[in-house]
Amino acid sequence: MTQVNYNLPVLVVDPEPAQRSALCELLTSQGQSVDTAPDEMSAAKMISSKSYKLVLADTALPNRSGLSLLREAARGKELTPVVLISDRGEVKEAVEAIRLGAMDYLIRPISSEIIQQILSKLAEMNRTASRARAGFKTPAKVSRNIVTASQEMKRLMQVAKAVAPSTATVLISGQSGTGKELFARYIHAHSDRADGAFVAVNCAALPENLLESELFGHEKGAFTGAVTRKPGKFELAAGGTLLLDEISEMDLALQAKLLRVLQENEVDLVGGRAPMPVDVRVLATTNRNISEEVENGNFREDLFYRLNVIPLRLPSLRERPEDVEPLALYFLGKHAQNNRKADLAFAPETLGVLQSHPWPGNVRELENIIERAVLLCQGRTVSPEDLLMDARSAQARPTRAVNHTQVMTIREMEQSMIEAALGETNGNRTHAAKMLGISVRTLRNKLNEYRQAAADQPAAAISGG
């Protein structure tokens, strides 16, 4: 991965010298200025005497928990972002950390990729804060291109553009990786709110009690550890667009509160005294069949009808094979430019391999493979070998997908998709989870279920490990 140098002063707090050293090496390799502290007391003194842009702290510090650093950082003149790191990853601890204002909660091992993501997020926060202090209005993110040769996709784009100026809610459905968020940004970019904020929240990534605070915000003192007032996503998206990503993962109790917000155009902050009016355009996405979720009692029927004013179903990449080549060429140009590799082209046989692949991970999988090929390509022509696609699995998957005589359960299909995603990402769980449109925690739980099932029935071992 390309190094990103933001030159931000960072404090690493960890009682273990080896772990401190490892984090320092990861940060300095990204061009950061790093100080270290072995315990909470030393760290508190350093935070009070120097302005750090980021603190990475182990949760298990001598005498006191790393959570106390969050309170110390909050007392400073500037709110210092804190990332907590744990060896065990306890849910209660993670929830408490986020409630106290932690920027993130990580579980070891920590890779250079994760560090780069944290630094990238931090740099964007700092740029936004600088513009706010200078009196600039934060612009909406530029909508990315929708590259397609599919008549169905073009029809959907026409519908999206036609309804964009309205305030109607839009429910965008489709498999993970088909471009649902891209369509949401397209709608926002063509709306009367294009100059406002585009705020997205992943409903599958946060537990119910944390998601409520994330959506609606909370007042100072609303619960233990709420040391400051926190605006919710509805408030942050005022005058713009709010995307509720994977809305079907939301808990039923929270669905009822969301329905009231959509009907009354006002939110109740956790711990607030009175409702606060909001002016927000709401879009939602799902990779599930919500009609079935309603029938099964997993989704409120009234909320479904409230969201489904304008339904858009995006076809999978397998349903629009004519898009494989133009998308591949687009991603080739994009990643060649990002990696300073000019004049790259596909060998004819490479395009043949791409056309024959079933693409269970859809457009997201295609982009990941093209990016990998760009990095591995030694000359100016991308060969099939540069794709690093397993020929055996590429041949096996379409047979399994189109063989209607072999009945698969939903669980078997789910497991097959997870195995395919892990195969395409060389076992990288973070990338596989993104490809599938689920959280890393959900992916880890699914893998544990499969291992337990294999242990209970040794004869039915999970293929691929």
Short mmCIF file of C-alpha atoms in Angstrom, two decimals:
data_model
loop_
_atom_site.label_atom_id
_atom_site.label_comp_id
_atom_site.label_asym_id
_atom_site.label_seq_id
_atom_site.Cartn_x
_atom_site.Cartn_y
_atom_site.Cartn_z
CA MET A 1 0.00 0.00 0.00
CA THR A 2 1.23 3.47 -0.82
CA GLN A 3 2.68 5.33 2.15
CA VAL A 4 0.67 8.31 3.34
CA ASN A 5 2.62 10.97 5.23
CA TYR A 6 0.49 13.30 7.32
CA ASN A 7 3.25 14.30 9.80
CA LEU A 8 0.97 14.28 12.83
CA PRO A 9 2.38 14.17 16.41
CA VAL A 10 1.28 10.90 18.03
CA LEU A 11 1.54 9.52 21.57
CA VAL A 12 1.73 5.74 22.11
CA VAL A 13 0.84 4.48 25.59
CA ASP A 14 1.58 0.83 26.32
CA PRO A 15 3.16 -0.96 29.32
CA GLU A 16 4.85 -3.57 27.10
CA PRO A 17 8.12 -2.31 25.53
CA ALA A 18 7.83 -4.70 22.57
CA GLN A 19 4.31 -3.51 21.74
CA ARG A 20 5.32 0.15 22.11
CA SER A 21 8.21 -0.44 19.77
CA ALA A 22 6.02 -2.21 17.19
CA LEU A 23 3.48 0.64 17.15
CA CYS A 24 6.26 3.23 16.92
CA GLU A 25 7.73 1.41 13.93
CA LEU A 26 4.35 1.32 12.16
CA LEU A 27 3.76 5.02 12.81
CA THR A 28 7.25 6.26 11.93
CA SER A 29 7.11 4.26 8.70
CA GLN A 30 4.11 6.47 7.84
CA GLY A 31 6.18 9.60 8.56
CA GLN A 32 4.73 10.39 12.00
CA SER A 33 6.47 12.03 14.97
CA VAL A 34 5.99 9.59 17.87
CA ASP A 35 6.37 9.90 21.65
CA THR A 36 5.83 6.99 24.04
CA ALA A 37 4.67 6.49 27.61
CA PRO A 38 4.58 3.29 29.70
CA ASP A 39 1.56 4.16 31.87
CA GLU A 40 -1.45 6.42 32.28
CA MET A 41 0.22 8.84 34.72
CA SER A 42 3.14 9.57 32.39
CA ALA A 43 0.78 9.90 29.45
CA ALA A 44 -1.46 12.38 31.32
CA LYS A 45 1.52 14.65 32.01
CA MET A 46 2.62 14.52 28.39
CA ILE A 47 -0.89 15.27 27.11
CA SER A 48 -1.14 18.31 29.41
CA SER A 49 2.22 19.69 28.26
CA LYS A 50 2.12 18.94 24.52
CA SER A 51 -0.56 19.11 21.85
CA TYR A 52 -0.92 15.64 20.32
CA LYS A 53 -3.08 14.99 17.30
CA LEU A 54 -3.60 11.32 18.23
CA VAL A 55 -3.17 9.03 21.23
CA LEU A 56 -2.98 5.24 20.83
CA ALA A 57 -3.37 3.57 24.21
CA ASP A 58 -3.55 0.00 25.44
CA THR A 59 -6.68 -0.70 27.45
CA ALA A 60 -4.70 -2.63 30.09
CA LEU A 61 -2.48 0.02 31.70
CA PRO A 62 -0.87 -0.27 35.14
CA ASN A 63 -3.12 0.85 38.01
CA ARG A 64 -5.80 2.42 35.78
CA SER A 65 -7.67 1.49 32.61
CA GLY A 66 -6.83 3.09 29.28
CA LEU A 67 -10.38 4.46 29.34
CA SER A 68 -9.21 7.08 31.84
CA LEU A 69 -7.04 8.62 29.13
CA LEU A 70 -10.22 9.52 27.27
CA ARG A 71 -11.34 11.65 30.19
CA GLU A 72 -7.89 13.22 30.48
CA ALA A 73 -7.81 14.03 26.77
CA ALA A 74 -11.27 15.60 27.01
CA ARG A 75 -10.04 18.05 29.67
CA GLY A 76 -7.45 19.58 27.35
CA LYS A 77 -7.83 22.80 25.43
CA GLU A 78 -8.35 20.76 22.28
CA LEU A 79 -10.15 17.44 22.14
CA THR A 80 -7.40 14.89 21.46
CA PRO A 81 -8.56 11.84 19.47
CA VAL A 82 -7.86 8.59 21.33
CA VAL A 83 -7.69 5.11 19.81
CA LEU A 84 -7.82 2.23 22.30
CA ILE A 85 -6.11 -1.08 21.58
CA SER A 86 -7.06 -4.37 23.22
CA ASP A 87 -5.76 -7.92 23.19
CA ARG A 88 -9.13 -9.47 24.01
CA GLY A 89 -11.77 -7.25 22.39
CA GLU A 90 -14.60 -7.12 24.95
CA VAL A 91 -17.93 -5.81 23.65
CA LYS A 92 -18.77 -3.90 26.87
CA GLU A 93 -15.38 -2.25 26.86
CA ALA A 94 -15.69 -1.30 23.19
CA VAL A 95 -19.13 0.24 23.73
CA GLU A 96 -17.90 2.17 26.77
CA ALA A 97 -14.88 3.41 24.81
CA ILE A 98 -17.02 4.79 21.99
CA ARG A 99 -19.45 6.34 24.47
CA LEU A 100 -16.57 8.15 26.14
CA GLY A 101 -15.52 9.55 22.78
CA ALA A 102 -12.87 7.16 21.50
CA MET A 103 -12.04 7.66 17.84
CA ASP A 104 -11.74 3.89 17.41
CA TYR A 105 -11.34 0.60 19.29
CA LEU A 106 -8.85 -1.84 17.76
CA ILE A 107 -7.99 -5.45 18.47
CA ARG A 108 -4.47 -6.78 18.05
CA PRO A 109 -2.67 -7.57 15.82
CA ILE A 110 -2.43 -4.07 14.31
CA SER A 111 -1.29 -3.92 10.68
CA SER A 112 0.24 -1.02 8.75
CA GLU A 113 -2.98 -0.90 6.71
CA ILE A 114 -5.05 -0.28 9.85
CA ILE A 115 -2.64 2.44 10.99
CA GLN A 116 -2.89 4.10 7.59
CA GLN A 117 -6.71 4.03 7.76
CA ILE A 118 -6.61 5.68 11.19
CA LEU A 119 -4.19 8.37 10.00
CA SER A 120 -6.26 9.01 6.88
CA LYS A 121 -9.42 9.40 8.96
CA LEU A 122 -7.61 11.71 11.38
CA ALA A 123 -6.20 13.88 8.60
CA GLU A 124 -9.68 14.30 7.12
CA MET A 125 -11.03 15.28 10.56
CA ASN A 126 -8.26 17.87 10.92
CA ARG A 127 -8.92 19.32 7.46
CA THR A 128 -12.64 19.58 8.21
CA ALA A 129 -11.94 21.25 11.57
CA SER A 130 -9.53 23.74 9.93
CA ARG A 131 -12.12 24.71 7.33
CA ALA A 132 -14.77 25.11 10.04
CA ARG A 133 -12.49 27.42 12.06
CA ALA A 134 -11.82 29.46 8.92
CA GLY A 135 -15.54 29.86 8.33
CA PHE A 136 -15.82 27.59 5.31
CA LYS A 137 -18.88 25.46 4.78
CA THR A 138 -17.91 21.80 4.52
CA PRO A 139 -18.59 20.75 0.94
CA ALA A 140 -20.32 17.52 0.07
CA LYS A 141 -18.03 14.78 -1.18
CA VAL A 142 -17.70 14.71 -4.94
CA SER A 143 -19.83 11.94 -6.34
CA ARG A 144 -17.82 9.17 -7.96
CA ASN A 145 -18.47 8.04 -11.51
CA ILE A 146 -21.09 5.43 -12.31
CA VAL A 147 -19.53 3.50 -15.18
CA THR A 148 -22.01 1.29 -17.02
CA ALA A 149 -23.00 -0.05 -20.43
CA SER A 150 -26.06 -1.80 -19.00
CA GLN A 151 -29.44 -0.55 -20.19
CA GLU A 152 -30.99 -1.47 -16.84
CA MET A 153 -28.38 0.53 -14.92
CA LYS A 154 -28.90 3.50 -17.25
CA ARG A 155 -32.65 3.28 -16.63
CA LEU A 156 -32.06 3.28 -12.88
CA MET A 157 -29.79 6.32 -13.20
CA GLN A 158 -32.56 8.15 -15.07
CA VAL A 159 -35.00 7.32 -12.26
CA ALA A 160 -32.48 8.40 -9.62
CA LYS A 161 -31.82 11.70 -11.39
CA ALA A 162 -35.54 12.35 -11.81
CA VAL A 163 -36.35 11.89 -8.11
CA ALA A 164 -33.16 13.55 -6.82
CA PRO A 165 -34.65 17.09 -6.47
CA SER A 166 -37.54 15.79 -4.35
CA THR A 167 -37.54 15.03 -0.61
CA ALA A 168 -38.86 11.49 -1.09
CA THR A 169 -37.04 8.69 0.69
CA VAL A 170 -35.31 6.20 -1.59
CA LEU A 171 -34.64 2.55 -0.72
CA ILE A 172 -31.71 1.15 -2.72
CA SER A 173 -31.44 -2.63 -2.62
CA GLY A 174 -29.00 -5.07 -4.13
CA GLN A 175 -26.21 -7.49 -3.31
CA SER A 176 -23.12 -6.30 -1.48
CA GLY A 177 -20.69 -4.58 -3.80
CA THR A 178 -23.20 -3.56 -6.50
CA GLY A 179 -22.76 0.18 -5.87
CA LYS A 180 -25.64 1.11 -3.55
CA GLU A 181 -23.75 3.90 -1.80
CA LEU A 182 -22.52 5.15 -5.17
CA PHE A 183 -26.16 5.54 -6.27
CA ALA A 184 -26.98 7.31 -3.02
CA ARG A 185 -24.18 9.81 -3.68
CA TYR A 186 -25.42 10.20 -7.26
CA ILE A 187 -28.88 11.14 -5.95
CA HIS A 188 -27.38 13.61 -3.48
CA ALA A 189 -25.16 15.19 -6.17
CA HIS A 190 -28.19 15.82 -8.40
CA SER A 191 -30.44 17.10 -5.62
CA ASP A 192 -31.14 20.60 -4.34
CA ARG A 193 -29.03 19.62 -1.32
CA ALA A 194 -25.84 18.96 -3.27
CA ASP A 195 -24.04 21.79 -1.45
CA GLY A 196 -24.99 20.29 1.92
CA ALA A 197 -23.39 17.43 3.78
CA PHE A 198 -23.63 13.79 2.75
CA VAL A 199 -23.49 11.71 5.93
CA ALA A 200 -23.48 7.91 5.90
CA VAL A 201 -23.93 5.59 8.87
CA ASN A 202 -23.55 1.81 8.72
CA CYS A 203 -26.42 0.35 10.72
CA ALA A 204 -24.75 -3.07 10.79
CA ALA A 205 -21.48 -1.85 12.32
CA LEU A 206 -22.77 -0.65 15.70
CA PRO A 207 -24.79 -2.32 18.50
CA GLU A 208 -28.30 -1.01 19.17
CA ASN A 209 -27.52 1.16 22.20
CA LEU A 210 -24.58 2.79 20.46
CA LEU A 211 -26.38 3.24 17.13
CA GLU A 212 -29.16 5.24 18.81
CA SER A 213 -26.66 7.73 20.20
CA GLU A 214 -24.82 7.78 16.85
CA LEU A 215 -28.02 8.61 14.94
CA PHE A 216 -29.78 10.97 17.32
CA GLY A 217 -26.93 12.28 19.49
CA HIS A 218 -26.85 12.72 23.26
CA GLU A 219 -26.65 15.52 25.79
CA LYS A 220 -23.83 15.92 28.28
CA GLY A 221 -24.53 13.74 31.31
CA ALA A 222 -27.15 11.62 29.50
CA PHE A 223 -25.39 8.50 30.79
CA THR A 224 -22.25 7.56 32.65
CA GLY A 225 -19.27 8.73 30.65
CA ALA A 226 -21.16 11.23 28.48
CA VAL A 227 -18.71 14.04 29.27
CA THR A 228 -19.70 16.24 26.34
CA ARG A 229 -22.70 16.86 24.12
CA LYS A 230 -22.50 14.75 20.97
CA PRO A 231 -24.45 15.71 17.84
CA GLY A 232 -26.08 12.79 16.02
CA LYS A 233 -25.88 11.97 12.34
CA PHE A 234 -29.30 13.57 11.72
CA GLU A 235 -28.01 16.84 13.16
CA LEU A 236 -24.72 16.63 11.23
CA ALA A 237 -26.62 16.04 7.98
CA ALA A 238 -28.89 19.07 8.45
CA GLY A 239 -29.59 20.67 5.09
CA GLY A 240 -28.07 17.67 3.32
CA THR A 241 -28.53 13.94 2.91
CA LEU A 242 -28.33 11.09 5.44
CA LEU A 243 -27.64 7.58 4.17
CA LEU A 244 -28.76 4.72 6.41
CA ASP A 245 -26.57 1.94 5.08
CA GLU A 246 -27.82 -1.64 5.60
CA ILE A 247 -31.03 -0.44 7.25
CA SER A 248 -32.31 -4.02 7.51
CA GLU A 249 -29.75 -4.69 10.27
CA MET A 250 -31.37 -2.16 12.59
CA ASP A 251 -33.03 -3.45 15.77
CA LEU A 252 -36.85 -3.35 15.87
CA ALA A 253 -36.95 -1.01 18.88
CA LEU A 254 -34.73 1.51 17.11
CA GLN A 255 -36.80 1.15 13.93
CA ALA A 256 -39.80 2.53 15.84
CA LYS A 257 -37.79 5.61 16.89
CA LEU A 258 -36.52 6.11 13.37
CA LEU A 259 -40.07 5.95 12.01
CA ARG A 260 -41.11 8.78 14.33
CA VAL A 261 -38.17 10.90 13.15
CA LEU A 262 -39.14 10.39 9.52
CA GLN A 263 -42.79 11.22 10.22
CA GLU A 264 -42.27 14.23 12.50
CA ASN A 265 -38.96 15.58 11.13
CA GLU A 266 -37.57 15.93 14.62
CA VAL A 267 -35.17 13.93 16.80
CA ASP A 268 -35.00 13.26 20.52
CA LEU A 269 -31.42 13.41 21.75
CA VAL A 270 -30.56 10.82 24.37
CA GLY A 271 -30.97 12.73 27.63
CA GLY A 272 -32.49 15.71 25.82
CA ARG A 273 -35.33 17.81 27.24
CA ALA A 274 -37.26 18.50 24.03
CA PRO A 275 -37.32 17.28 20.42
CA MET A 276 -35.06 19.07 17.94
CA PRO A 277 -36.36 19.77 14.40
CA VAL A 278 -34.20 18.43 11.55
CA ASP A 279 -34.17 19.09 7.82
CA VAL A 280 -32.63 15.98 6.26
CA ARG A 281 -33.17 13.95 3.08
CA VAL A 282 -33.03 10.25 4.03
CA LEU A 283 -31.78 7.47 1.74
CA ALA A 284 -31.42 3.84 2.78
CA THR A 285 -29.71 0.74 1.43
CA THR A 286 -30.07 -2.97 2.09
CA ASN A 287 -28.60 -6.19 0.74
CA ARG A 288 -31.60 -8.18 1.96
CA ASN A 289 -35.14 -8.71 0.69
CA ILE A 290 -36.95 -6.43 3.13
CA SER A 291 -40.38 -7.76 2.08
CA GLU A 292 -39.27 -11.15 3.41
CA GLU A 293 -37.83 -9.50 6.51
CA VAL A 294 -41.23 -7.89 7.12
CA GLU A 295 -43.00 -11.24 6.70
CA ASN A 296 -40.56 -12.86 9.14
CA GLY A 297 -41.14 -10.14 11.72
CA ASN A 298 -37.60 -8.75 11.50
CA PHE A 299 -38.54 -5.38 10.01
CA ARG A 300 -41.43 -3.04 10.70
CA GLU A 301 -43.98 -2.94 7.91
CA ASP A 302 -44.82 0.74 8.48
CA LEU A 303 -41.14 1.73 8.32
CA PHE A 304 -40.69 -0.32 5.15
CA TYR A 305 -43.50 1.58 3.40
CA ARG A 306 -42.12 4.88 4.72
CA LEU A 307 -38.68 4.14 3.27
CA ASN A 308 -39.81 2.44 0.07
CA VAL A 309 -41.35 5.51 -1.54
CA ILE A 310 -38.86 5.22 -4.41
CA PRO A 311 -37.47 1.66 -4.71
CA LEU A 312 -34.28 1.06 -6.71
CA ARG A 313 -32.94 -2.47 -7.08
CA LEU A 314 -29.40 -2.66 -8.45
CA PRO A 315 -28.63 -5.79 -10.49
CA SER A 316 -25.59 -7.89 -9.61
CA LEU A 317 -22.56 -7.76 -11.87
CA ARG A 318 -23.43 -11.29 -13.01
CA GLU A 319 -26.75 -9.92 -14.31
CA ARG A 320 -25.00 -7.24 -16.37
CA PRO A 321 -21.91 -8.90 -17.90
CA GLU A 322 -21.64 -6.07 -20.43
CA ASP A 323 -20.35 -3.90 -17.55
CA VAL A 324 -17.32 -6.07 -16.75
CA GLU A 325 -15.05 -4.70 -19.49
CA PRO A 326 -15.84 -0.96 -19.12
CA LEU A 327 -15.57 -1.22 -15.33
CA ALA A 328 -12.28 -3.12 -15.58
CA LEU A 329 -10.89 -0.46 -17.92
CA TYR A 330 -12.07 2.31 -15.60
CA PHE A 331 -10.46 0.71 -12.53
CA LEU A 332 -7.29 0.01 -14.51
CA GLY A 333 -6.95 3.70 -15.36
CA LYS A 334 -7.84 4.79 -11.83
CA HIS A 335 -5.35 2.56 -10.00
CA ALA A 336 -2.63 2.97 -12.62
CA GLN A 337 -2.81 6.72 -12.02
CA ASN A 338 -2.88 6.29 -8.23
CA ASN A 339 0.23 4.11 -8.39
CA ARG A 340 2.02 6.18 -11.07
CA LYS A 341 1.97 3.45 -13.69
CA ALA A 342 1.20 4.96 -17.08
CA ASP A 343 -0.09 3.35 -20.27
CA LEU A 344 -1.25 0.04 -18.76
CA ALA A 345 -3.47 -2.18 -20.89
CA PHE A 346 -5.13 -5.59 -20.60
CA ALA A 347 -3.96 -8.54 -22.64
CA PRO A 348 -6.92 -9.95 -24.65
CA GLU A 349 -6.83 -13.19 -22.67
CA THR A 350 -7.00 -11.18 -19.43
CA LEU A 351 -10.31 -9.65 -20.44
CA GLY A 352 -11.50 -13.16 -21.29
CA VAL A 353 -10.70 -14.35 -17.77
CA LEU A 354 -12.52 -11.37 -16.27
CA GLN A 355 -15.58 -11.94 -18.46
CA SER A 356 -15.82 -15.62 -17.44
CA HIS A 357 -15.62 -14.98 -13.70
CA PRO A 358 -18.96 -15.17 -11.77
CA TRP A 359 -18.16 -12.14 -9.56
CA PRO A 360 -19.80 -13.17 -6.27
CA GLY A 361 -18.39 -9.97 -4.74
CA ASN A 362 -19.74 -7.84 -7.60
CA VAL A 363 -18.11 -4.52 -8.56
CA ARG A 364 -16.19 -4.29 -5.30
CA GLU A 365 -14.51 -7.63 -5.99
CA LEU A 366 -13.68 -6.54 -9.54
CA GLU A 367 -12.02 -3.35 -8.34
CA ASN A 368 -9.98 -5.20 -5.70
CA ILE A 369 -8.68 -7.63 -8.32
CA ILE A 370 -7.78 -4.86 -10.78
CA GLU A 371 -5.99 -2.88 -8.08
CA ARG A 372 -4.00 -5.99 -7.17
CA ALA A 373 -3.16 -6.63 -10.83
CA VAL A 374 -1.90 -3.05 -11.25
CA LEU A 375 0.42 -3.47 -8.29
CA LEU A 376 1.75 -6.83 -9.50
CA CYS A 377 2.09 -5.97 -13.20
CA GLN A 378 5.77 -5.65 -14.16
CA GLY A 379 5.37 -4.34 -17.71
CA ARG A 380 2.70 -2.36 -19.49
CA THR A 381 0.37 -5.28 -20.20
CA VAL A 382 -1.77 -6.87 -17.46
CA SER A 383 -1.67 -10.64 -17.93
CA PRO A 384 -4.04 -13.24 -16.41
CA GLU A 385 -1.27 -14.18 -13.97
CA ASP A 386 -1.29 -10.63 -12.57
CA LEU A 387 -4.91 -11.10 -11.50
CA LEU A 388 -3.90 -13.84 -9.02
CA MET A 389 -7.29 -15.49 -9.54
CA ASP A 390 -7.49 -19.18 -8.64
CA ALA A 391 -8.38 -20.84 -11.94
CA ARG A 392 -9.84 -23.87 -10.21
CA SER A 393 -12.14 -21.84 -7.97
CA ALA A 394 -13.08 -19.55 -10.88
CA GLN A 395 -14.25 -22.59 -12.82
CA ALA A 396 -15.93 -24.24 -9.87
CA ARG A 397 -17.97 -21.27 -8.66
CA PRO A 398 -20.09 -20.67 -11.78
CA THR A 399 -20.93 -24.37 -11.96
CA ARG A 400 -22.13 -24.24 -8.37
CA ALA A 401 -24.08 -21.05 -8.96
CA VAL A 402 -26.00 -22.18 -12.03
CA ASN A 403 -26.51 -25.84 -11.10
CA HIS A 404 -30.16 -25.66 -10.10
CA THR A 405 -30.37 -29.41 -9.58
CA GLN A 406 -28.13 -29.09 -6.53
CA VAL A 407 -30.20 -27.48 -3.79
CA MET A 408 -28.26 -25.31 -1.34
CA THR A 409 -29.51 -24.00 1.97
CA ILE A 410 -29.21 -20.31 2.78
CA ARG A 411 -26.51 -21.18 5.32
CA GLU A 412 -24.52 -23.11 2.71
CA MET A 413 -24.82 -20.26 0.23
CA GLU A 414 -23.72 -17.79 2.91
CA GLN A 415 -20.72 -19.93 3.80
CA SER A 416 -19.81 -20.30 0.14
CA MET A 417 -19.87 -16.52 -0.36
CA ILE A 418 -17.71 -15.94 2.71
CA GLU A 419 -15.18 -18.55 1.56
CA ALA A 420 -15.10 -16.94 -1.90
CA ALA A 421 -14.51 -13.48 -0.43
CA LEU A 422 -11.70 -14.76 1.80
CA GLY A 423 -10.17 -16.50 -1.19
CA GLU A 424 -10.26 -13.33 -3.29
CA THR A 425 -8.64 -11.29 -0.50
CA ASN A 426 -6.00 -13.90 0.37
CA GLY A 427 -7.56 -14.43 3.78
CA ASN A 428 -7.71 -10.73 4.73
CA ARG A 429 -10.80 -10.54 6.95
CA THR A 430 -11.06 -6.75 6.82
CA HIS A 431 -11.13 -6.70 3.02
CA ALA A 432 -13.41 -9.74 2.88
CA ALA A 433 -15.91 -8.09 5.24
CA LYS A 434 -15.92 -4.93 3.10
CA MET A 435 -16.45 -7.02 -0.03
CA LEU A 436 -19.41 -8.79 1.59
CA GLY A 437 -20.85 -5.61 3.07
CA ILE A 438 -20.71 -6.86 6.68
CA SER A 439 -18.69 -5.92 9.74
CA VAL A 440 -15.44 -7.71 10.63
CA ARG A 441 -17.11 -8.80 13.88
CA THR A 442 -19.97 -10.44 11.98
CA LEU A 443 -17.49 -12.20 9.71
CA ARG A 444 -15.49 -13.45 12.68
CA ASN A 445 -18.64 -14.77 14.37
CA LYS A 446 -19.69 -16.59 11.19
CA LEU A 447 -16.28 -18.25 10.87
CA ASN A 448 -16.48 -19.35 14.50
CA GLU A 449 -19.91 -20.87 13.80
CA TYR A 450 -18.51 -22.82 10.84
CA ARG A 451 -15.57 -24.09 12.88
CA GLN A 452 -17.88 -25.21 15.67
CA ALA A 453 -20.15 -26.97 13.17
CA ALA A 454 -17.12 -28.72 11.70
CA ALA A 455 -16.00 -29.79 15.18
CA ASP A 456 -19.43 -31.19 15.96
CA GLN A 457 -19.54 -33.07 12.64
CA PRO A 458 -15.96 -33.95 11.69
CA ALA A 459 -17.04 -35.60 8.43
CA ALA A 460 -18.48 -32.34 7.13
CA ALA A 461 -15.32 -30.25 7.29
CA ILE A 462 -15.41 -26.74 5.91
CA SER A 463 -13.71 -26.66 2.56
CA GLY A 464 -10.78 -24.30 2.34
CA GLY A 465 -10.23 -24.09 6.11
#
